[in-house]
Each structure stands twice: as C-alpha cells, then as structure tokens.
Short mmCIF file of C-alpha atoms in Angstrom, two decimals:
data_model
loop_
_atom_site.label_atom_id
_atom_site.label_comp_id
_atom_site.label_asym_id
_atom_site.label_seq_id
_atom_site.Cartn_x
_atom_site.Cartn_y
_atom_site.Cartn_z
CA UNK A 1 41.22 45.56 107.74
CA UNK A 2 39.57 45.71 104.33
CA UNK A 3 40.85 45.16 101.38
CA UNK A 4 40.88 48.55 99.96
CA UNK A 5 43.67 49.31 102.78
CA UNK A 6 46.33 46.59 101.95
CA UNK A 7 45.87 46.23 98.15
CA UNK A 8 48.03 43.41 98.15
CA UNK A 9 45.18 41.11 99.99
CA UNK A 10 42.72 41.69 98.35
CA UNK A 11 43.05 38.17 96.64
CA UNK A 12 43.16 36.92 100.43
CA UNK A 13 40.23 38.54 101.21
CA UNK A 14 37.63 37.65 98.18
CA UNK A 15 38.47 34.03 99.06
CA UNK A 16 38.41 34.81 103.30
CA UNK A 17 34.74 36.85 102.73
CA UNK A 18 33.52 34.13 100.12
CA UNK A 19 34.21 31.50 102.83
CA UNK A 20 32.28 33.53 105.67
CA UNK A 21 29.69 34.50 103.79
CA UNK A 22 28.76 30.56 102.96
CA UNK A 23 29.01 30.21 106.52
CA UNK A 24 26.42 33.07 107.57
CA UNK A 25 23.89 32.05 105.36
CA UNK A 26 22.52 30.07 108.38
CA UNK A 27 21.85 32.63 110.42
CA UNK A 28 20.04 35.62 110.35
CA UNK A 29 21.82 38.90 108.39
CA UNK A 30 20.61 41.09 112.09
CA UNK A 31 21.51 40.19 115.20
CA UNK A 32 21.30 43.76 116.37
CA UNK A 33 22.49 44.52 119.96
CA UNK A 34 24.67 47.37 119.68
CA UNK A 35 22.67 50.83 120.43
CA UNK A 36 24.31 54.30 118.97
CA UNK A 37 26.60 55.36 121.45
CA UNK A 38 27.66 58.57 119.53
CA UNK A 39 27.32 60.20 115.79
CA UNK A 40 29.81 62.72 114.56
CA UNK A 41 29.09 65.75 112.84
CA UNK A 42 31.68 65.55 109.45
CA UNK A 43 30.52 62.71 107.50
CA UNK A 44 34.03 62.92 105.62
CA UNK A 45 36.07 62.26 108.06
CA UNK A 46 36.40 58.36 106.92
CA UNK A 47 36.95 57.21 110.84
CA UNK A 48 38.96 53.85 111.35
CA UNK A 49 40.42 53.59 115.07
CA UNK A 50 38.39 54.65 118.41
CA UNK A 51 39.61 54.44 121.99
CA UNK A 52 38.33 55.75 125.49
CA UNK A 53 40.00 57.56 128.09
CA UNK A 54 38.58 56.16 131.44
CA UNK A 55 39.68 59.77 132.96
CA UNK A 56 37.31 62.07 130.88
CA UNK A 57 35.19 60.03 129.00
CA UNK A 58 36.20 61.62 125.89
CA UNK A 59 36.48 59.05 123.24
CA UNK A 60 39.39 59.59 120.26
CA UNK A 61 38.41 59.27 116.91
CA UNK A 62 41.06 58.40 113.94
CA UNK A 63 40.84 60.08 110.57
CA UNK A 64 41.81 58.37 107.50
CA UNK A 65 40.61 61.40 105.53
CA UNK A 66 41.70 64.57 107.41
CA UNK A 67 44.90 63.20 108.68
CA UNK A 68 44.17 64.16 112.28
CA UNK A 69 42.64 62.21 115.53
CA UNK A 70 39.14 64.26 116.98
CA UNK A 71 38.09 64.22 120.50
CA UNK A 72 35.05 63.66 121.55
CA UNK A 73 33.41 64.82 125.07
CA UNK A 74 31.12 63.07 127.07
CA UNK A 75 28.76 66.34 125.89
CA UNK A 76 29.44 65.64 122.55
CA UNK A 77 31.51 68.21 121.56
CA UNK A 78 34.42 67.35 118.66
CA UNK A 79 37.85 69.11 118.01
CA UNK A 80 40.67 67.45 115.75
CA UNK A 81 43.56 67.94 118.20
CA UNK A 82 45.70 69.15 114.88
CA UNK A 83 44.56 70.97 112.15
CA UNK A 84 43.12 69.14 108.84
CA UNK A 85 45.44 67.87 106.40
CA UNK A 86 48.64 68.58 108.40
CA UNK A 87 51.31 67.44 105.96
CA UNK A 88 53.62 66.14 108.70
CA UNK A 89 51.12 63.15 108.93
CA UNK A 90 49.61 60.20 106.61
CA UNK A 91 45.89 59.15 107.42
CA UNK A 92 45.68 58.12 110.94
CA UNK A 93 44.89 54.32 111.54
CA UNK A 94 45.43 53.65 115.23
CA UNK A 95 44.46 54.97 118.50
CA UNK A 96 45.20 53.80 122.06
CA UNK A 97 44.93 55.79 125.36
CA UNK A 98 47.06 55.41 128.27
CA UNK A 99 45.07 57.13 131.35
CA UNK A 100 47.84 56.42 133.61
CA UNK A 101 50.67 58.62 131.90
CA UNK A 102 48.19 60.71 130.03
CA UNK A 103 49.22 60.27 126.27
CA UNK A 104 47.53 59.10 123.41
CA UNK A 105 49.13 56.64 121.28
CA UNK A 106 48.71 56.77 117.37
CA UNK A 107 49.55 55.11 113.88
CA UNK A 108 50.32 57.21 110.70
CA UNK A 109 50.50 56.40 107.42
CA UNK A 110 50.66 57.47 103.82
CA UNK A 111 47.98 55.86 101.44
CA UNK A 112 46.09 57.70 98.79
CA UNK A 113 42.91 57.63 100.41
CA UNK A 114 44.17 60.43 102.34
CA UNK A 115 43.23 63.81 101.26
CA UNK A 116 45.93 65.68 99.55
CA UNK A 117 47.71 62.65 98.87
CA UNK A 118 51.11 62.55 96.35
CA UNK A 119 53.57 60.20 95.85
CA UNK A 120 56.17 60.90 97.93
CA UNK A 121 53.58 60.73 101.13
CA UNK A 122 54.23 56.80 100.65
CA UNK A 123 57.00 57.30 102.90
CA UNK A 124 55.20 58.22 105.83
CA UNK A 125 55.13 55.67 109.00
CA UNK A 126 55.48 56.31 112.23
CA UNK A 127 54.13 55.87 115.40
CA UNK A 128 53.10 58.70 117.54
CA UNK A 129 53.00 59.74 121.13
CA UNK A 130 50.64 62.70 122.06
CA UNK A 131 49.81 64.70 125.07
CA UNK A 132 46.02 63.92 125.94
CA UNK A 133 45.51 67.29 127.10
CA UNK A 134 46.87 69.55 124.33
CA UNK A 135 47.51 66.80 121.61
CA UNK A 136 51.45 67.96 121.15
CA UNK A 137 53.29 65.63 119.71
CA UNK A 138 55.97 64.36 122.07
CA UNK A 139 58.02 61.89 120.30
CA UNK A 140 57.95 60.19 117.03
CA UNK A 141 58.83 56.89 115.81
CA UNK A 142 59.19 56.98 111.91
CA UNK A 143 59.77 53.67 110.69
CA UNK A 144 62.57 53.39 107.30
CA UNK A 145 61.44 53.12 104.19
CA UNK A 146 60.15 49.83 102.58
CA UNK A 147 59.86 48.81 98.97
CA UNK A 148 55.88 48.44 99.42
CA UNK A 149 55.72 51.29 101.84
CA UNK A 150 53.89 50.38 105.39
CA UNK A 151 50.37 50.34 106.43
CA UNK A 152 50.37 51.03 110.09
CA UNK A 153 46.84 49.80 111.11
CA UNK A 154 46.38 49.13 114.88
CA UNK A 155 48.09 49.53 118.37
CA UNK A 156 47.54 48.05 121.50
CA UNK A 157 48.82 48.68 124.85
CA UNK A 158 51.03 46.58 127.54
CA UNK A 159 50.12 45.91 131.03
CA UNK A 160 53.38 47.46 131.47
CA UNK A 161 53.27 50.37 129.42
CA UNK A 162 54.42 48.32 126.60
CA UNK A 163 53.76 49.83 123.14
CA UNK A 164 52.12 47.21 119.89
CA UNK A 165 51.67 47.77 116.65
CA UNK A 166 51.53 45.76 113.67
CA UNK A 167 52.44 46.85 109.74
CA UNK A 168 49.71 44.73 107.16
CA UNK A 169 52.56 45.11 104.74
CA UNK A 170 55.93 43.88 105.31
CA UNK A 171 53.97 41.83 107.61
CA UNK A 172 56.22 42.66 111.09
CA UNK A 173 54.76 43.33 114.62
CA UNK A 174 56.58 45.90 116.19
CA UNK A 175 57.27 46.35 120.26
CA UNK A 176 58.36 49.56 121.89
CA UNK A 177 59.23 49.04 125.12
CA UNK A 178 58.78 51.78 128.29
CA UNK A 179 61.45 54.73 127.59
CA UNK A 180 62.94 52.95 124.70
CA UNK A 181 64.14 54.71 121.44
CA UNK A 182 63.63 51.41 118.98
CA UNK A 183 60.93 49.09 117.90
CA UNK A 184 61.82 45.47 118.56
CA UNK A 185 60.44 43.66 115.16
CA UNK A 186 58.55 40.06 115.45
CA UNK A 187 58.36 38.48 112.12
CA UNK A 188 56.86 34.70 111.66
CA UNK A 189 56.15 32.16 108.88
CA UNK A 190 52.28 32.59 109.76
CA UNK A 191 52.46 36.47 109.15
CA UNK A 192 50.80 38.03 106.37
CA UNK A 193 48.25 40.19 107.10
CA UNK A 194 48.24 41.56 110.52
CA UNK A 195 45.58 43.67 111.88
CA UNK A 196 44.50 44.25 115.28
CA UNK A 197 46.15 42.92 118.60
CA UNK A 198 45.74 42.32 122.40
CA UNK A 199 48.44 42.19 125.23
CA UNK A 200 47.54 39.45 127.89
CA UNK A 201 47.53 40.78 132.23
CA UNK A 202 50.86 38.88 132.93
CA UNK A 203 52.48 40.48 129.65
CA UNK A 204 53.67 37.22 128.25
CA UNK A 205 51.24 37.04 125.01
CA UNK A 206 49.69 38.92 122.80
CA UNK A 207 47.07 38.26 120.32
CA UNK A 208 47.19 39.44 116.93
CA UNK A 209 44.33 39.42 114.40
CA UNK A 210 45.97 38.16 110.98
CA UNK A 211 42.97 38.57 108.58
CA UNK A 212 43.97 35.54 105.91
CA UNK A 213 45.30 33.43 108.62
CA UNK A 214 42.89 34.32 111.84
CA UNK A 215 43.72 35.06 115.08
CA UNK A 216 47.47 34.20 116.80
CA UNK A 217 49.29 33.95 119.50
CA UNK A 218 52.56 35.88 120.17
CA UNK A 219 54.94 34.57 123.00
CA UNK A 220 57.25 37.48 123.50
CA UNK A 221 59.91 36.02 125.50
CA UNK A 222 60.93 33.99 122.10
CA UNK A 223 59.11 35.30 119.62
CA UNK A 224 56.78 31.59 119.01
CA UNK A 225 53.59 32.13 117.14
CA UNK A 226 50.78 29.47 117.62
CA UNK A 227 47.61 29.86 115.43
CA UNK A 228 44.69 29.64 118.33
CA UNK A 229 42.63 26.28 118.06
CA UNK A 230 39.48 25.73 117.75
CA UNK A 231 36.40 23.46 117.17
CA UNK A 232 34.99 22.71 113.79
CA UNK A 233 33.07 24.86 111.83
CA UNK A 234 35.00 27.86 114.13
CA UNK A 235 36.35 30.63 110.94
CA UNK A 236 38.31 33.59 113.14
CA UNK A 237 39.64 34.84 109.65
CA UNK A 238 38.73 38.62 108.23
CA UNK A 239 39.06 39.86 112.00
CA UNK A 240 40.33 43.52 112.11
CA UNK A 241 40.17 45.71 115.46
CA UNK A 242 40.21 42.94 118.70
CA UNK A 243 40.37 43.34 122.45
CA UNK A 244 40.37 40.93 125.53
CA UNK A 245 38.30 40.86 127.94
CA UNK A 246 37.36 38.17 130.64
CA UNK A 247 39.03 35.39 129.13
CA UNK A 248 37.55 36.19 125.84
CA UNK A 249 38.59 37.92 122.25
CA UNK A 250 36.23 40.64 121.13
CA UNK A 251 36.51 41.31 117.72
CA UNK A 252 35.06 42.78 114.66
CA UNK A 253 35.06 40.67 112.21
CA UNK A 254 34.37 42.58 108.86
CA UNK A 255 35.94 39.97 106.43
CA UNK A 256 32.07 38.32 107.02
CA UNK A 257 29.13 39.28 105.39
CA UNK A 258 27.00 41.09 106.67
CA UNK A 259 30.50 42.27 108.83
CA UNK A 260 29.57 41.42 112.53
CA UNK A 261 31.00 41.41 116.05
CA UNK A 262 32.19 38.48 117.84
CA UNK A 263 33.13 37.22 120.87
CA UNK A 264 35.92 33.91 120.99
CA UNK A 265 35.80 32.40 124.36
CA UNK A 266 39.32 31.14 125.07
CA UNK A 267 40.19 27.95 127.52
CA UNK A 268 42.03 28.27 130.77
CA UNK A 269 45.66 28.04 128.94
CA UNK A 270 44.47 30.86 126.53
CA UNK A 271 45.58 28.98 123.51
CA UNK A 272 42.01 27.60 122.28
CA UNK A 273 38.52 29.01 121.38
CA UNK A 274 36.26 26.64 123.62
CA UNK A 275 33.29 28.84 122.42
CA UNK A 276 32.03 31.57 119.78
CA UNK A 277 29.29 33.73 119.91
CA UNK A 278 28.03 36.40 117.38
CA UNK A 279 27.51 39.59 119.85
CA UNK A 280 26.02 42.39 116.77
CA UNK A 281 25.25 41.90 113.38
CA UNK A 282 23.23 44.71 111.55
CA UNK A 283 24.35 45.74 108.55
CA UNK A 284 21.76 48.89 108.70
CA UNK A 285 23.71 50.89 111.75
CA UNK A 286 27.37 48.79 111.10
CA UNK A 287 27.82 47.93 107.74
CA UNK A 288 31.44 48.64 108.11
CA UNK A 289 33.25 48.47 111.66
CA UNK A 290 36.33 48.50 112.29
CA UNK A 291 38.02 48.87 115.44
CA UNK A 292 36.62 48.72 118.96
CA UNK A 293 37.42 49.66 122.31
CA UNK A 294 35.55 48.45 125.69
CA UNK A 295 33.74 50.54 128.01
CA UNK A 296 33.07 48.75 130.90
CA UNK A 297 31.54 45.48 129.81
CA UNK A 298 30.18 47.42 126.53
CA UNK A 299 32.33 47.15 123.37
CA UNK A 300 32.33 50.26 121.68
CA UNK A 301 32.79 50.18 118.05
CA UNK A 302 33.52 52.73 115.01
CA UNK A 303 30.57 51.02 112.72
CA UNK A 304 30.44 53.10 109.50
CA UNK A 305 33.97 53.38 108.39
CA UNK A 306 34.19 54.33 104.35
CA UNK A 307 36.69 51.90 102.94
CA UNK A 308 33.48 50.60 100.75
CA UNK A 309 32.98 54.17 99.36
CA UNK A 310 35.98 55.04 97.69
CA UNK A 311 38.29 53.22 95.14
CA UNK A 312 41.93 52.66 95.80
CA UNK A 313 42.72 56.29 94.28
CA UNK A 314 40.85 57.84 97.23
CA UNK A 315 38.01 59.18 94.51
CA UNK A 316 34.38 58.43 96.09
CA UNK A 317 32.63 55.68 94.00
CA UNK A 318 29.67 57.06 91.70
CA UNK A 319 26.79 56.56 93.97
CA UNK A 320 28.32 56.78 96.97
CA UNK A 321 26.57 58.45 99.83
CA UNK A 322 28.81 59.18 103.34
CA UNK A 323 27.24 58.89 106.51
CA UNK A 324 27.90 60.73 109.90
CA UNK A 325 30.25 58.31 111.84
CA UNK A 326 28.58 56.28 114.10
CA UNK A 327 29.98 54.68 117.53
CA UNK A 328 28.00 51.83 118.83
CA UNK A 329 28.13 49.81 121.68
CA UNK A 330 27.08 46.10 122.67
CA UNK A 331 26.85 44.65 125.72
CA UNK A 332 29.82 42.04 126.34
CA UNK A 333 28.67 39.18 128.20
CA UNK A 334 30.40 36.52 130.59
CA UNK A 335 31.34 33.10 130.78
CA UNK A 336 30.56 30.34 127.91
CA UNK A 337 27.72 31.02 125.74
#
C-alpha cells in the first residue's frame, strides 16, 4: 500500500523503496508480460482493489474516489453498484467475491482522498457484505473508533467461508468467522503495516503482506506469527495486494522501483521462499498496481492506481494527468523458476 494511504509509513517506506530500488538496478526497468486485460471508461475513479467472480466473469472494481465498487462484464460494460459519493461509505479499498454464496465482500474507509471528504468521515470503517446480483448491502461490520482512525486496505477469503481483513493503522488483522456477529482481532510484535493477505487450503495459515516488515505467516489456532525465510539477497518488503497459488505467493510489489509483480515460491512446509521470480515489470502500462486477483493461471492486476497523483489532501498534483484504469494480466507459471 503506498505511502500516501497510511501517512504514518511513509518514513518506512522511503527507506523500504530506497532499499529495492538499489536492488533493481541490476535488472532491466521492463520485464513486460502482462497484456491489457480491460480499460475503464472514468479515469477518476482512482481504482485500488479488483476481484473476479468465476460465475459471470464480471470483474469488481474498488473506488477510492467515488466511494462505490463498479462491475464490469465480460462485454465490457461498467455500473457502480451504488450511486457516486454515497455518504454512508468512505473510499472503498477491498474487494473479494465469494461465488459460492453469491456476495461480494468489501472494505470502507474514510481518508481525504475521497471525494467529498470532511472531518468527521474519519470515523468510517467497516466491512461490508453485498449481494452480487443487486449490490444491497446485507450486513455491516463498523469497526469503533480509534485515535488514528483505520485504514481498511485488503480482504481475503477462507476456504471455509472465513472472512480477512487487515487495518494498516492500529496494525490488527481482523477474522470474521461464518455467521458470526464479531471480528476476532490478531495483533503481533511484527505488525506494523499490514497490507494484503492469503488464507492457506487446510485453513490453518494465512499470509499477510506487512509492507516494512515483508511477508508473514499467521497460525490461527494461536495466533503465532513467523516472518517467512528466505535466501540472501531475497527483499519481500513494499508488497501490497498478494494471492496463493500452487505453492507460491503472487504479489505486487509496489514498494520497488519501477513497482513490479512477483512470484515467491514457498517450500513444502510453506514457511520459506525456496525461489523468487519477477513475473511483470513495465512501468509504461503498471506504473502503479495494486491489488490482484487470479484468473485461472493469469494474475489479474489493477495497474494504474492514482495514489502518485494526488497529495495527502486528495487535491491532484500540478501536472498530473489521470489515466483510464487499466487491468492487466500475466501469465502465472509453475514449479521453481
């Protein structure tokens, strides 16, 4: 997650990019093999999360901007499922579909890089459960408030219908369990700026992207964190979105520069990167991804969000041009590289 969405790392993450950056200067700034996938129409709408229903093929776009989620068709049409700027809800962060029971998961909260954004908006946070066919809002969480206010970024989903999101400010990873009405917390020594996530088959982990401290594992019987090892010269720091897939992490590693997707190939136990590879780097079609979502054995990817081109008021920078969004997609391969 950039910096311009947790202010308070943004220390973390000068120091985090500086030390990436050093390390990319080996390779080449393109390693393009993502291909456009889709490009939406409103070039304001500041997109952040992106998720697939398996169903429909529509894909779900999050808008920081409009406060609202738009869905996509497989013909390309788009339609927020709310209206613009619906006061009920801060910019939306995450997005997760679950086919199975039809809903659409989501993360709200209130930052000023929202439109329409005052004060007392701070106290928005909450997570959201929505009906993929009409986009009602069933039931809302709405966290308490917090001295620094919460940035709910990213959600994942349980093979179990479990519920995971994580708040980049308190730092706390939350848990909502099937038909529950409370979010367990998980709070650790190595939290402190927690980003995306990924629930392991057997439900017993999950991985959790914590962008000054890398990626983690979560052990949810007791709560044990365990910082994932790796060989050296391996930097899994500045990682936002993530997924898992065949034994690896996917994950979009924007804390880099140029930002880039990678792929962390993880041993047999699951609690050490045997292998990295650099799946898409091209700063001229992704200068800015930030979550993901697989299709198949394709990682699709939101790849011009517009952190970069606004300050921390929400006011566009002097200069600044906005892009349609762009969703790409790069082939995910298999085994060790």
């Amino acid at each position: 997650m950039p910096a311009q969405r947790a202010q308070v790392a943004a220390l973390l993450l000068f120091v985090v990019s500086a030390f990436l950056r050093a390390g990319a200067q080996a390779s080449p700034d393109s390693l393009a093999r993502g291909i456009l996938l889709r490009e939406l129409a409103d070039s304001t709408l500041w997109p952040e999360g992106v998720d697939r229903d398996p169903r429909t093929g529509d894909f779900y776009v999050a808008s920081v901007r409009h406060r609202t989620i738009v869905r996509v068709t497989p013909g390309g049409s788009e339609r927020a499922l709310w209206s613009r700027d619906d006061r009920r809800f801060g910019a939306m962060l995450g997005v997760r579909v679950d086919p199975r029971r039809r809903v659409v998961w989501a993360t709200t909260s209130g930052i000023p890089q929202m439109e329409g954004w005052t004060p007392g908006d701070s106290a928005i946070a909450a997570l959201l459960r929505i009906d993929a066919r009409t986009g009602r809002i069933l039931r809302r969480w709405n966290l308490p408030p917090a001295p620094r206010g919460h940035v709910l970024g990213d959600l994942a989903l349980g093979p179990h219908g479990d519920v995971f999101l994580t708040d980049s400010y308190e730092p706390v990873l939350y848990r909502l369990r099937p038909g529950a009405d409370t979010l367990e917390r998980f709070t650790h020594p190595l939290f402190r700026s927690l980003q995306g996530m990924a629930a392991t088959d057997d439900g017993r982990f999950v991985y959790v992207a914590d962008y000054s401290r890398g990626l983690l594992r979560v052990r949810l019987a007791d709560g044990d964190v365990q910082r994932l090892g790796a060989a050296a010269g391996t930097d899994t720091r500045g990682c936002d979105g993530i997924v898992l897939h065949r034994g690896a992490i996917v994950a979009v590693q924007n804390g880099a520069s140029p930002a880039r997707i990678v792929r962390f190939v993880l041993d047999a136990a699951g609690d050490s990167i045997v292998a990295t590879q650099v799946l898409d780097q091209n700063p001229s079609l992704a200068p800015e991804p930030t979550i993901g979502t697989m299709m198949g054995d394709r990682f699709v990817y939101v790849a011009n969000s517009q952190w970069e081109e606004f300050d921390d008021a929400g006011r566009l920078k002097a200069g600044a041009r906005l892009t349609p969004p762009r969703l790409v997609a790069v082939p995910v391969p298999r085994g060790t590289p």
